[in-house]
């Protein structure tokens, strides 16, 4: 096989250099004051960058003979250089002027230059950056390299600006990290591109990713959230699908919206609509005319996505007002942003080779991490990834450290899972591990009354006799928290109260007697305690009940004709338990 690199125009850099292509579409970052206000100025950005030492090392550039629009960052602390070539568009655009065709142009340029660069930075205005980022995320199929959109709120030529940091961070990430996603970098955070929305026109902190944590944060080091970063899809060659459908739109519901407005909006040539609904995906269910208009459109082949107007949260059919939209043929958009849903429609509807039903299915599926998979796949404590994520955040890369973290974390985490009765999380763990206080998942589950979990634990070899630091057993816990069925279940599995617990029983029984607490007495009886035990003042419960005139307690105790347990039969804990 011939070496594909041999035919490339751009000389291949030595391994300590990374190549990044900067596609400069416009935006505030390169704007200068002009007659009508701030506007992008052609050929000004590269000239300006050459004079900024943090963004260009002129000496090194001369040394290696960089020309034209190719610049180089100063070396990183690991002595790595990011060499970047700026491809400036003409005309440069305020992003309010960006159109669907421009998404296609950007996509084609990435595809053309894909093999020659390690990563891509797209300089773009902030106003519609979230739309472009979302669109590119769908258009780029089988992406294996980082594509990072950035820009700024203040031109890079001003003394106080956010453009320098944003560009520098984007270049460093694109040149150094294997993040095969379309991202948006702004104000020290790297977001998944199809999860963001612009939330602030006046702050440097202009973007939010309400339903997904950042992929990375630029602090002293870049902290990458590898668990969230998607894996590269090597199953086919990288391809940019530049065909997009323009017959898509966003319609925001508001109280009092007329059916005529909705009907007009849904007329041909409209093919895909994002309906921005209330709360968790709700619409009026007392408006049959409006619902009929929606149903008519979906029946005639318009795909309508249900996305919430809320910044955070997901569409679910928990309300009747949400169910009616499902009945009208809308597809639930989960926690997708309207920007992502709209560009996804544009991408999916343009696919000629697939039929309508498949397109509808694609709209409801997670294609590029744009929507959370619900119900979320539960994390299991036995899943090595879980511990690795924690270890990574603690900067532990060695096997021994990893093991130490696993040993330290598993017992309390297992107990935490037991508290909420999460059987799935516990699967595969060593259930008998106890925390610092000697409490096992069985103790916790017995306290909480999680019968199913206790059954599961008992059927998976958990010892029923574990004693915690205070001498309490799961059976003693179930008695204390009055879980009658739990007490029965544990007894069936052979559980017995231990001497420590029984020693306390006499006084406890007298106290229950004094307060006429029959339920409490019954718990002890079910757990196998001798109700004839004497309390600290030498009285049995029956004697005390008589003395206090507690007739119901007397009756209760008398009908229990239980033989006293022989003390020697009380099980002692074995050393190995
Ligand atoms: N109007 C500008 C744009 O979107 C805003 C910006 O970039 N900060 O192009």
Coordinates of C-alpha atoms and ligand atoms in Angstrom, one line a residue:
X1 CA 0.0 0.0 0.0
X2 CA 1.3 3.4 -0.8
X3 CA 1.9 6.0 1.9
X4 CA -1.1 8.4 1.7
X5 CA 1.0 11.1 3.4
X6 CA 3.4 11.2 0.4
X7 CA 0.8 13.0 -1.7
X8 CA -0.1 15.6 0.9
X9 CA 0.7 19.3 0.2
X10 CA 1.4 20.3 3.7
X11 CA 4.7 18.9 5.1
X12 CA 4.1 16.5 8.0
X13 CA 5.2 18.0 11.4
X14 CA 7.6 16.3 13.7
X15 CA 5.8 14.4 16.5
X16 CA 6.0 17.3 19.0
X17 CA 3.9 19.5 16.7
X18 CA 0.2 19.4 16.3
X19 CA -1.5 21.0 13.3
X20 CA -4.8 22.8 13.7
X21 CA -6.9 24.4 11.0
X22 CA -8.7 27.5 12.1
X23 CA -11.7 28.3 10.0
X24 CA -12.5 31.9 10.5
X25 CA -16.2 32.7 9.7
X26 CA -16.5 36.1 11.5
X27 CA -18.0 37.1 14.8
X28 CA -17.1 39.6 17.4
X29 CA -13.6 38.1 18.0
X30 CA -12.2 39.8 14.9
X31 CA -14.5 42.8 14.7
X32 CA -13.4 46.4 14.6
X33 CA -15.5 49.6 15.0
X34 CA -17.0 50.7 11.7
X35 CA -19.5 53.2 10.5
X36 CA -22.6 51.1 11.3
X37 CA -21.1 49.7 14.6
X38 CA -18.9 46.7 15.2
X39 CA -18.3 44.5 12.1
X40 CA -15.8 42.0 11.0
X41 CA -12.8 43.4 9.2
X42 CA -11.1 41.4 6.5
X43 CA -7.5 40.4 6.8
X44 CA -7.2 42.0 10.3
X45 CA -7.2 39.0 12.5
X46 CA -4.0 37.2 11.4
X47 CA -2.1 40.5 11.4
X48 CA -3.3 41.1 15.0
X49 CA -2.5 37.6 16.1
X50 CA 1.1 37.9 14.9
X51 CA 1.6 40.7 17.4
X52 CA 0.2 38.6 20.4
X53 CA 3.1 36.6 22.0
X54 CA 0.6 34.3 23.8
X55 CA -0.9 33.3 20.4
X56 CA 2.2 33.4 18.1
X57 CA 5.9 32.7 18.5
X58 CA 7.4 34.8 15.6
X59 CA 11.0 33.6 16.3
X60 CA 10.1 29.9 16.1
X61 CA 7.8 30.6 13.0
X62 CA 10.8 32.1 11.2
X63 CA 13.1 29.3 12.3
X64 CA 10.8 26.7 10.8
X65 CA 9.8 28.9 7.9
X66 CA 6.1 29.2 8.5
X67 CA 4.3 31.3 5.8
X68 CA 1.2 33.2 5.0
X69 CA -1.6 32.4 7.4
X70 CA 0.2 29.8 9.4
X71 CA 1.1 30.7 13.0
X72 CA 2.4 28.9 16.0
X73 CA 1.8 28.9 19.7
X74 CA 4.6 29.2 22.2
X75 CA 5.7 25.7 23.5
X76 CA 3.5 24.1 26.1
X77 CA 5.0 22.9 29.4
X78 CA 5.4 19.5 27.7
X79 CA 7.3 21.2 24.9
X80 CA 4.6 20.7 22.4
X81 CA 3.8 23.2 19.6
X82 CA 0.4 23.9 18.1
X83 CA 0.9 25.1 14.6
X84 CA -2.3 26.6 13.2
X85 CA -3.4 27.8 9.8
X86 CA -6.1 30.4 9.5
X87 CA -8.6 29.9 6.7
X88 CA -10.4 33.2 6.5
X89 CA -13.8 33.3 4.9
X90 CA -15.0 36.1 2.6
X91 CA -17.1 37.9 3.5
X92 CA -16.7 37.5 7.2
X93 CA -20.0 37.3 8.9
X94 CA -21.7 38.5 12.0
X95 CA -23.2 35.1 13.0
X96 CA -26.7 36.6 12.7
X97 CA -26.1 36.3 9.0
X98 CA -25.0 32.7 9.0
X99 CA -27.3 30.5 6.9
X100 CA -27.7 26.7 6.4
X101 CA -25.5 27.1 3.3
X102 CA -22.7 28.4 5.5
X103 CA -22.9 25.2 7.6
X104 CA -22.4 23.3 4.4
X105 CA -19.4 25.4 3.5
X106 CA -17.8 24.9 6.9
X107 CA -18.5 21.2 6.6
X108 CA -16.9 20.9 3.2
X109 CA -13.8 22.7 4.3
X110 CA -13.4 20.4 7.3
X111 CA -13.8 17.4 5.0
X112 CA -11.3 18.7 2.4
X113 CA -8.6 19.3 5.1
X114 CA -9.5 16.4 7.4
X115 CA -6.4 14.3 6.8
X116 CA -4.0 17.2 7.0
X117 CA -4.8 18.4 10.5
X118 CA -5.1 17.0 14.0
X119 CA -7.9 19.2 15.0
X120 CA -10.1 22.1 13.9
X121 CA -11.1 25.4 15.5
X122 CA -14.0 27.3 14.0
X123 CA -14.1 31.0 14.9
X124 CA -17.7 32.0 14.8
X125 CA -20.0 34.7 16.2
X126 CA -21.6 33.8 19.5
X127 CA -25.2 34.6 18.5
X128 CA -25.8 31.5 16.4
X129 CA -22.8 29.5 17.5
X130 CA -25.0 26.9 19.2
X131 CA -26.9 26.3 16.0
X132 CA -23.8 25.8 13.9
X133 CA -22.2 23.6 16.6
X134 CA -25.3 21.4 16.7
X135 CA -25.6 21.2 12.9
X136 CA -21.9 20.3 12.5
X137 CA -22.2 17.6 15.1
X138 CA -24.8 15.8 13.0
X139 CA -23.2 16.6 9.6
X140 CA -19.8 15.1 10.7
X141 CA -20.2 11.3 10.4
X142 CA -17.6 9.0 11.9
X143 CA -15.7 11.9 13.4
X144 CA -12.3 11.0 15.0
X145 CA -10.8 14.4 15.6
X146 CA -11.8 17.4 17.7
X147 CA -13.7 20.2 16.0
X148 CA -14.0 23.2 18.4
X149 CA -16.1 26.3 17.9
X150 CA -15.2 29.4 19.7
X151 CA -15.4 33.2 19.5
X152 CA -15.7 36.0 21.9
X153 CA -17.9 38.7 23.4
X154 CA -15.3 41.4 23.1
X155 CA -13.0 41.8 20.0
X156 CA -9.5 40.3 20.5
X157 CA -7.9 43.7 19.7
X158 CA -9.3 45.4 22.8
X159 CA -7.3 45.5 26.0
X160 CA -9.8 43.6 28.1
X161 CA -11.2 40.8 26.0
X162 CA -12.2 37.1 26.2
X163 CA -11.1 36.3 22.6
X164 CA -7.4 35.5 23.5
X165 CA -8.2 33.0 26.2
X166 CA -11.0 31.4 24.2
X167 CA -8.8 31.0 21.1
X168 CA -5.8 29.8 23.0
X169 CA -7.8 27.2 25.0
X170 CA -9.5 26.0 21.8
X171 CA -6.2 25.6 20.0
X172 CA -4.6 23.8 22.9
X173 CA -7.4 21.3 23.3
X174 CA -7.8 20.8 19.5
X175 CA -4.0 20.2 19.2
X176 CA -3.5 18.0 22.3
X177 CA -6.5 16.0 23.2
X178 CA -8.2 13.1 21.5
X179 CA -11.8 14.4 21.8
X180 CA -13.6 13.2 18.7
X181 CA -16.5 15.5 19.0
X182 CA -17.9 18.8 17.7
X183 CA -17.4 21.0 20.8
X184 CA -17.8 24.6 21.9
X185 CA -15.2 26.2 24.0
X186 CA -16.0 29.3 25.9
X187 CA -14.9 30.9 29.2
X188 CA -12.7 28.0 30.3
X189 CA -15.2 25.3 29.5
X190 CA -15.4 22.8 26.7
X191 CA -19.0 21.8 26.0
X192 CA -20.5 19.2 23.7
X193 CA -21.6 21.4 20.8
X194 CA -25.1 20.1 20.5
X195 CA -25.9 20.6 24.2
X196 CA -25.3 24.4 24.4
X197 CA -27.4 27.4 24.2
X198 CA -26.4 31.1 24.4
X199 CA -27.7 32.4 27.7
X200 CA -26.0 35.7 28.2
X201 CA -25.4 38.6 25.8
X202 CA -23.3 40.6 28.2
X203 CA -21.1 38.2 30.1
X204 CA -18.0 36.4 29.1
X205 CA -19.8 33.3 30.5
X206 CA -22.2 33.4 27.6
X207 CA -23.0 29.7 27.1
X208 CA -24.7 27.1 29.2
X209 CA -25.0 23.3 28.7
X210 CA -28.0 22.8 31.0
X211 CA -28.4 19.0 30.6
X212 CA -24.8 17.9 30.3
X213 CA -21.7 18.7 32.3
X214 CA -18.8 20.2 30.4
X215 CA -16.5 17.8 28.6
X216 CA -13.5 19.6 30.0
X217 CA -12.6 22.5 32.3
X218 CA -9.5 24.7 31.8
X219 CA -8.1 25.2 35.2
X220 CA -4.4 25.0 36.1
X221 CA -4.5 21.9 33.9
X222 CA -7.2 20.9 31.5
X223 CA -9.4 18.5 33.4
X224 CA -11.1 16.3 30.9
X225 CA -14.3 14.5 31.8
X226 CA -13.3 11.3 29.8
X227 CA -16.3 9.5 31.0
X228 CA -18.6 11.9 29.1
X229 CA -16.4 12.3 26.0
X230 CA -17.7 10.1 23.2
X231 CA -15.6 7.5 21.6
X232 CA -14.4 7.9 18.0
X233 CA -16.4 5.9 15.5
X234 CA -13.9 4.1 13.3
X235 CA -16.4 1.9 11.6
X236 CA -16.4 4.0 8.4
X237 CA -14.5 6.8 6.8
X238 CA -15.1 10.3 8.0
X239 CA -17.7 12.1 5.9
X240 CA -19.5 15.4 6.1
X241 CA -23.1 15.2 5.1
X242 CA -23.6 18.7 3.7
X243 CA -27.1 18.1 2.4
X244 CA -29.5 19.8 4.7
X245 CA -33.3 20.4 4.6
X246 CA -34.3 24.0 4.8
X247 CA -38.0 23.3 5.4
X248 CA -37.7 23.2 9.1
X249 CA -38.8 25.6 11.8
X250 CA -39.2 26.4 15.5
X251 CA -42.6 27.2 17.0
X252 CA -42.9 28.3 20.6
X253 CA -46.2 27.7 22.3
X254 CA -47.7 30.5 24.4
X255 CA -51.0 30.8 26.2
X256 CA -53.5 32.0 23.6
X257 CA -51.7 30.9 20.5
X258 CA -54.3 30.6 17.8
X259 CA -55.0 27.5 15.8
X260 CA -54.7 29.6 12.7
X261 CA -51.1 30.5 13.6
X262 CA -50.2 26.9 14.2
X263 CA -52.0 25.7 11.0
X264 CA -50.3 28.3 8.9
X265 CA -46.9 27.4 10.3
X266 CA -47.4 23.7 9.5
X267 CA -48.3 24.3 5.8
X268 CA -46.2 22.9 3.0
X269 CA -43.3 23.1 2.3
X270 CA -42.8 22.7 6.0
X271 CA -41.3 19.2 6.7
X272 CA -40.0 19.4 10.2
X273 CA -41.0 21.5 13.2
X274 CA -39.6 21.8 16.8
X275 CA -42.6 22.7 19.0
X276 CA -41.3 24.4 22.1
X277 CA -43.8 23.2 24.8
X278 CA -44.3 24.0 28.4
X279 CA -42.5 22.3 31.3
X280 CA -42.0 18.6 30.8
X281 CA -43.4 18.7 27.3
X282 CA -46.9 19.9 27.9
X283 CA -49.5 21.7 25.8
X284 CA -53.2 22.6 26.4
X285 CA -55.3 19.5 26.5
X286 CA -58.5 21.6 26.4
X287 CA -57.8 22.8 22.8
X288 CA -59.1 20.1 20.5
X289 CA -58.8 22.4 17.5
X290 CA -55.1 23.0 18.2
X291 CA -54.4 19.3 18.8
X292 CA -56.3 18.4 15.6
X293 CA -54.1 20.8 13.6
X294 CA -51.0 19.2 15.0
X295 CA -52.3 15.7 14.3
X296 CA -53.3 16.6 10.8
X297 CA -49.7 17.8 10.1
X298 CA -48.1 14.7 11.5
X299 CA -50.5 12.5 9.6
X300 CA -49.5 14.3 6.4
X301 CA -45.8 13.7 7.0
X302 CA -44.5 16.6 9.0
X303 CA -42.2 15.5 11.7
X304 CA -42.9 17.5 14.9
X305 CA -40.5 17.3 17.8
X306 CA -41.6 18.1 21.3
X307 CA -39.0 20.1 23.1
X308 CA -39.4 22.0 26.4
X309 CA -39.1 25.7 26.7
X310 CA -37.4 25.1 30.0
X311 CA -33.6 25.5 30.0
X312 CA -33.1 22.4 32.1
X313 CA -35.0 19.1 32.2
X314 CA -36.6 16.7 29.9
X315 CA -39.8 15.9 28.1
X316 CA -41.8 13.2 29.6
X317 CA -45.4 12.0 29.3
X318 CA -46.1 12.3 33.1
X319 CA -49.0 14.8 32.6
X320 CA -52.1 14.4 30.6
X321 CA -51.2 17.6 28.9
X322 CA -48.0 15.9 27.6
X323 CA -49.7 12.7 26.6
X324 CA -52.0 14.5 24.2
X325 CA -49.0 15.6 22.2
X326 CA -47.9 12.0 21.9
X327 CA -51.3 11.1 20.7
X328 CA -51.1 13.9 18.1
X329 CA -48.0 12.1 16.7
X330 CA -45.2 14.3 18.1
X331 CA -41.9 12.8 18.9
X332 CA -40.5 13.4 22.4
X333 CA -37.3 15.4 22.2
X334 CA -36.1 14.4 25.7
X335 CA -33.6 16.9 27.0
X336 CA -32.5 18.1 23.6
X337 CA -32.0 21.8 23.1
X338 CA -34.3 23.4 20.4
X339 CA -31.1 24.2 18.5
X340 CA -30.0 20.6 18.4
X341 CA -33.5 19.4 17.6
X342 CA -33.9 21.8 14.7
X343 CA -30.5 21.0 13.1
X344 CA -31.1 17.3 13.6
X345 CA -34.3 17.6 11.7
X346 CA -32.5 19.5 8.9
X347 CA -29.9 16.7 8.7
X348 CA -32.2 13.7 9.0
X349 CA -34.9 15.0 6.6
X350 CA -32.2 15.6 3.9
X351 CA -31.3 11.9 3.9
X352 CA -32.6 10.7 0.6
X353 CA -31.6 7.1 1.0
X354 CA -33.8 6.3 4.1
X355 CA -37.5 6.2 4.3
X356 CA -39.8 8.3 6.4
X357 CA -40.4 5.8 9.3
X358 CA -36.7 5.4 9.7
X359 CA -36.2 9.1 9.8
X360 CA -38.8 9.4 12.5
X361 CA -37.0 6.7 14.5
X362 CA -33.7 8.5 14.1
X363 CA -35.2 11.7 15.5
X364 CA -36.1 9.9 18.7
X365 CA -32.7 8.2 19.0
X366 CA -29.5 9.5 20.4
X367 CA -27.2 10.1 17.3
X368 CA -24.3 12.3 18.6
X369 CA -24.8 12.6 22.4
X370 CA -27.4 15.3 21.8
X371 CA -30.0 13.7 24.1
X372 CA -29.7 11.7 27.3
X373 CA -30.7 8.1 27.1
X374 CA -33.7 7.6 29.5
X375 CA -34.0 5.7 31.6
X376 CA -30.4 6.2 32.4
X377 CA -28.3 3.1 32.4
X378 CA -27.6 2.5 36.0
X379 CA -24.1 2.5 37.2
X380 CA -23.0 -0.7 38.9
X381 CA -20.4 -0.7 41.7
X382 CA -18.8 -3.7 40.1
X383 CA -18.3 -1.7 36.9
X384 CA -14.6 -0.9 36.8
X385 CA -15.4 2.4 35.0
X386 CA -17.1 3.8 38.1
X387 CA -14.1 3.5 40.3
X388 CA -11.9 4.6 37.4
X389 CA -13.9 7.8 37.1
X390 CA -13.4 8.6 40.7
X391 CA -9.7 7.6 40.5
X392 CA -9.2 9.9 37.5
X393 CA -10.7 12.8 39.3
X394 CA -8.3 12.1 42.2
X395 CA -5.5 11.8 39.7
X396 CA -4.7 8.2 40.5
X397 CA -3.3 6.4 37.5
X398 CA -1.5 3.5 39.1
X399 CA -3.1 0.1 39.6
X400 CA -2.2 -0.1 43.3
X401 CA -3.7 3.3 43.9
X402 CA -6.8 2.3 42.0
X403 CA -7.1 -0.8 44.1
X404 CA -6.7 1.2 47.3
X405 CA -9.5 3.6 46.2
X406 CA -11.7 0.7 45.2
X407 CA -11.3 -0.9 48.7
X408 CA -11.9 2.4 50.5
X409 CA -14.9 3.4 48.4
X410 CA -16.8 0.1 47.8
X411 CA -18.1 -0.5 51.4
X412 CA -19.7 3.0 51.9
X413 CA -21.0 3.1 48.3
X414 CA -22.5 -0.4 48.7
X415 CA -24.2 0.8 51.9
X416 CA -25.4 3.9 50.0
X417 CA -26.9 1.7 47.3
X418 CA -28.5 -0.5 50.0
X419 CA -30.1 2.5 51.5
X420 CA -32.1 3.2 48.4
X421 CA -32.7 -0.5 47.6
X422 CA -30.6 -0.3 44.4
X423 CA -30.1 -4.0 43.6
X424 CA -28.5 -3.3 40.2
X425 CA -25.8 -1.1 41.7
X426 CA -24.9 -3.8 44.1
X427 CA -24.7 -6.7 41.6
X428 CA -21.2 -8.2 41.4
X429 CA -19.9 -6.5 44.5
X430 CA -18.7 -8.2 47.7
X431 CA -21.9 -7.7 49.7
X432 CA -20.4 -8.7 53.0
X433 CA -18.0 -5.8 53.1
X434 CA -18.7 -3.6 56.0
X435 CA -18.1 0.1 56.5
X436 CA -16.1 1.7 59.3
X437 CA -18.8 1.0 61.8
X438 CA -19.1 -2.6 60.7
X439 CA -22.4 -2.0 59.0
X440 CA -23.1 -4.2 56.0
X441 CA -25.5 -3.6 53.1
X442 CA -27.8 -6.1 54.9
X443 CA -27.9 -4.0 58.0
X444 CA -28.8 -0.9 56.0
X445 CA -31.4 -2.8 53.9
X446 CA -33.0 -4.2 57.0
X447 CA -33.2 -0.7 58.6
X448 CA -34.9 0.6 55.4
X449 CA -37.3 -2.3 55.0
X450 CA -36.1 -3.2 51.5
X451 CA -37.5 -6.7 51.4
X452 CA -36.5 -7.5 47.8
X453 CA -32.9 -6.4 48.3
X454 CA -32.6 -8.4 51.5
X455 CA -34.0 -11.5 49.7
X456 CA -31.4 -10.8 47.0
X457 CA -28.6 -10.5 49.4
X458 CA -29.6 -13.6 51.4
X459 CA -29.9 -15.6 48.2
X460 CA -26.4 -14.5 47.2
X461 CA -24.6 -15.8 50.1
X462 CA -24.7 -12.9 52.5
X463 CA -24.2 -13.9 56.1
X464 CA -27.3 -13.1 58.2
X465 CA -25.4 -12.8 61.5
X466 CA -23.2 -9.8 60.8
X467 CA -22.6 -7.7 63.9
X468 CA -21.8 -4.0 63.6
X469 CA -19.5 -2.1 65.9
X470 CA -22.3 -1.6 68.4
X471 CA -23.2 -5.3 68.5
X472 CA -26.3 -4.8 66.4
X473 CA -27.5 -7.4 63.9
X474 CA -29.7 -6.8 60.8
X475 CA -32.5 -8.6 62.8
X476 CA -32.0 -6.1 65.7
X477 CA -32.2 -3.3 63.2
X478 CA -35.4 -4.6 61.6
X479 CA -36.9 -4.8 65.1
X480 CA -35.9 -1.3 66.0
X481 CA -37.3 0.1 62.8
X482 CA -40.4 -2.1 63.1
X483 CA -40.3 -3.8 59.8
X484 CA -42.5 -6.8 60.6
X485 CA -42.1 -8.6 57.3
X486 CA -38.4 -8.0 57.4
X487 CA -38.1 -9.6 60.9
X488 CA -40.0 -12.6 59.6
X489 CA -37.8 -12.9 56.5
X490 CA -34.6 -12.7 58.5
X491 CA -35.8 -15.2 61.1
X492 CA -36.7 -17.6 58.2
X493 CA -33.1 -17.2 57.0
X494 CA -31.9 -18.3 60.5
X495 CA -31.3 -14.9 62.1
X496 CA -31.2 -14.7 65.9
X497 CA -30.7 -11.9 68.3
X498 CA -27.3 -11.9 69.9
X499 CA -26.5 -11.8 73.6
X500 CA -25.7 -8.1 73.5
X501 CA -29.1 -7.4 71.9
X502 CA -30.9 -9.7 74.3
X503 CA -29.2 -8.2 77.3
X504 CA -30.8 -4.9 76.4
X505 CA -34.1 -6.5 75.7
X506 CA -35.5 -6.8 79.3
X507 CA -35.3 -3.1 79.9
X508 CA -36.5 -2.3 76.4
X509 CA -39.5 -4.6 76.9
X510 CA -40.4 -2.9 80.2
X511 CA -40.3 0.5 78.6
X512 CA -42.6 -0.7 75.8
X513 CA -44.9 -2.2 78.4
X514 CA -45.0 1.1 80.3
X515 CA -46.1 2.9 77.2
X516 CA -48.5 0.2 76.1
X517 CA -46.7 -0.3 72.9
X518 CA -48.0 -3.7 71.7
X519 CA -46.5 -3.4 68.2
X520 CA -43.0 -2.9 69.8
X521 CA -43.5 -6.0 72.0
X522 CA -44.7 -8.0 69.1
X523 CA -41.5 -7.1 67.1
X524 CA -39.4 -8.5 69.9
X525 CA -41.5 -11.6 70.1
X526 CA -41.2 -12.2 66.4
X527 CA -37.5 -11.8 66.6
X528 CA -37.4 -14.6 69.1
X529 CA -36.8 -12.6 72.3
X530 CA -38.0 -14.1 75.7
X531 CA -40.7 -11.7 76.8
X532 CA -40.4 -12.9 80.3
X533 CA -37.0 -11.3 80.7
X534 CA -36.6 -9.0 83.6
X535 CA -35.8 -5.3 83.3
X536 CA -33.2 -3.3 85.3
X537 CA -35.5 -3.2 88.3
X538 CA -36.0 -6.9 88.3
X539 CA -39.6 -6.9 87.0
X540 CA -40.9 -8.9 84.0
X541 CA -43.0 -7.1 81.5
X542 CA -46.0 -9.0 82.7
X543 CA -45.5 -8.0 86.3
X544 CA -45.0 -4.4 85.3
X545 CA -48.1 -4.4 83.1
X546 CA -50.1 -5.8 86.0
X547 CA -48.7 -3.2 88.4
X548 CA -49.4 -0.4 86.0
X549 CA -52.9 -1.7 85.2
X550 CA -52.1 -2.1 81.5
X551 CA -54.8 -4.6 80.7
X552 CA -54.2 -5.0 77.0
X553 CA -50.5 -5.6 77.6
X554 CA -51.3 -8.2 80.2
X555 CA -53.7 -9.9 77.7
X556 CA -51.2 -9.7 75.0
X557 CA -48.4 -11.2 77.0
X558 CA -50.5 -13.9 78.5
X559 CA -51.6 -15.2 75.2
X560 CA -48.0 -15.7 74.2
X561 CA -47.3 -19.1 75.7
X562 CA -43.8 -19.2 74.4
X563 CA -41.2 -21.4 76.0
X564 CA -38.2 -19.4 77.3
X565 CA -35.2 -19.8 75.0
X566 CA -32.4 -21.8 76.5
X567 CA -29.6 -19.4 77.0
X568 CA -27.0 -21.8 75.6
X569 CA -29.0 -21.9 72.3
X570 CA -28.4 -18.3 71.7
X571 CA -26.0 -18.2 68.9
X572 CA -22.6 -16.6 69.6
X573 CA -20.9 -14.9 66.8
X574 CA -18.1 -16.9 65.3
X575 CA -14.8 -15.3 64.8
X576 CA -15.0 -15.7 61.1
X577 CA -18.3 -13.8 60.8
Ligands
LIG1 N1 -23.1 39.6 17.0 C1 -22.0 38.8 17.2 C2 -22.0 37.6 16.4 O1 -22.7 36.6 16.7 C3 -21.9 38.5 18.7 C4 -20.6 37.8 19.1 O2 -19.9 37.2 18.4 N2 -20.3 38.0 20.4 O3 -21.4 37.5 15.3

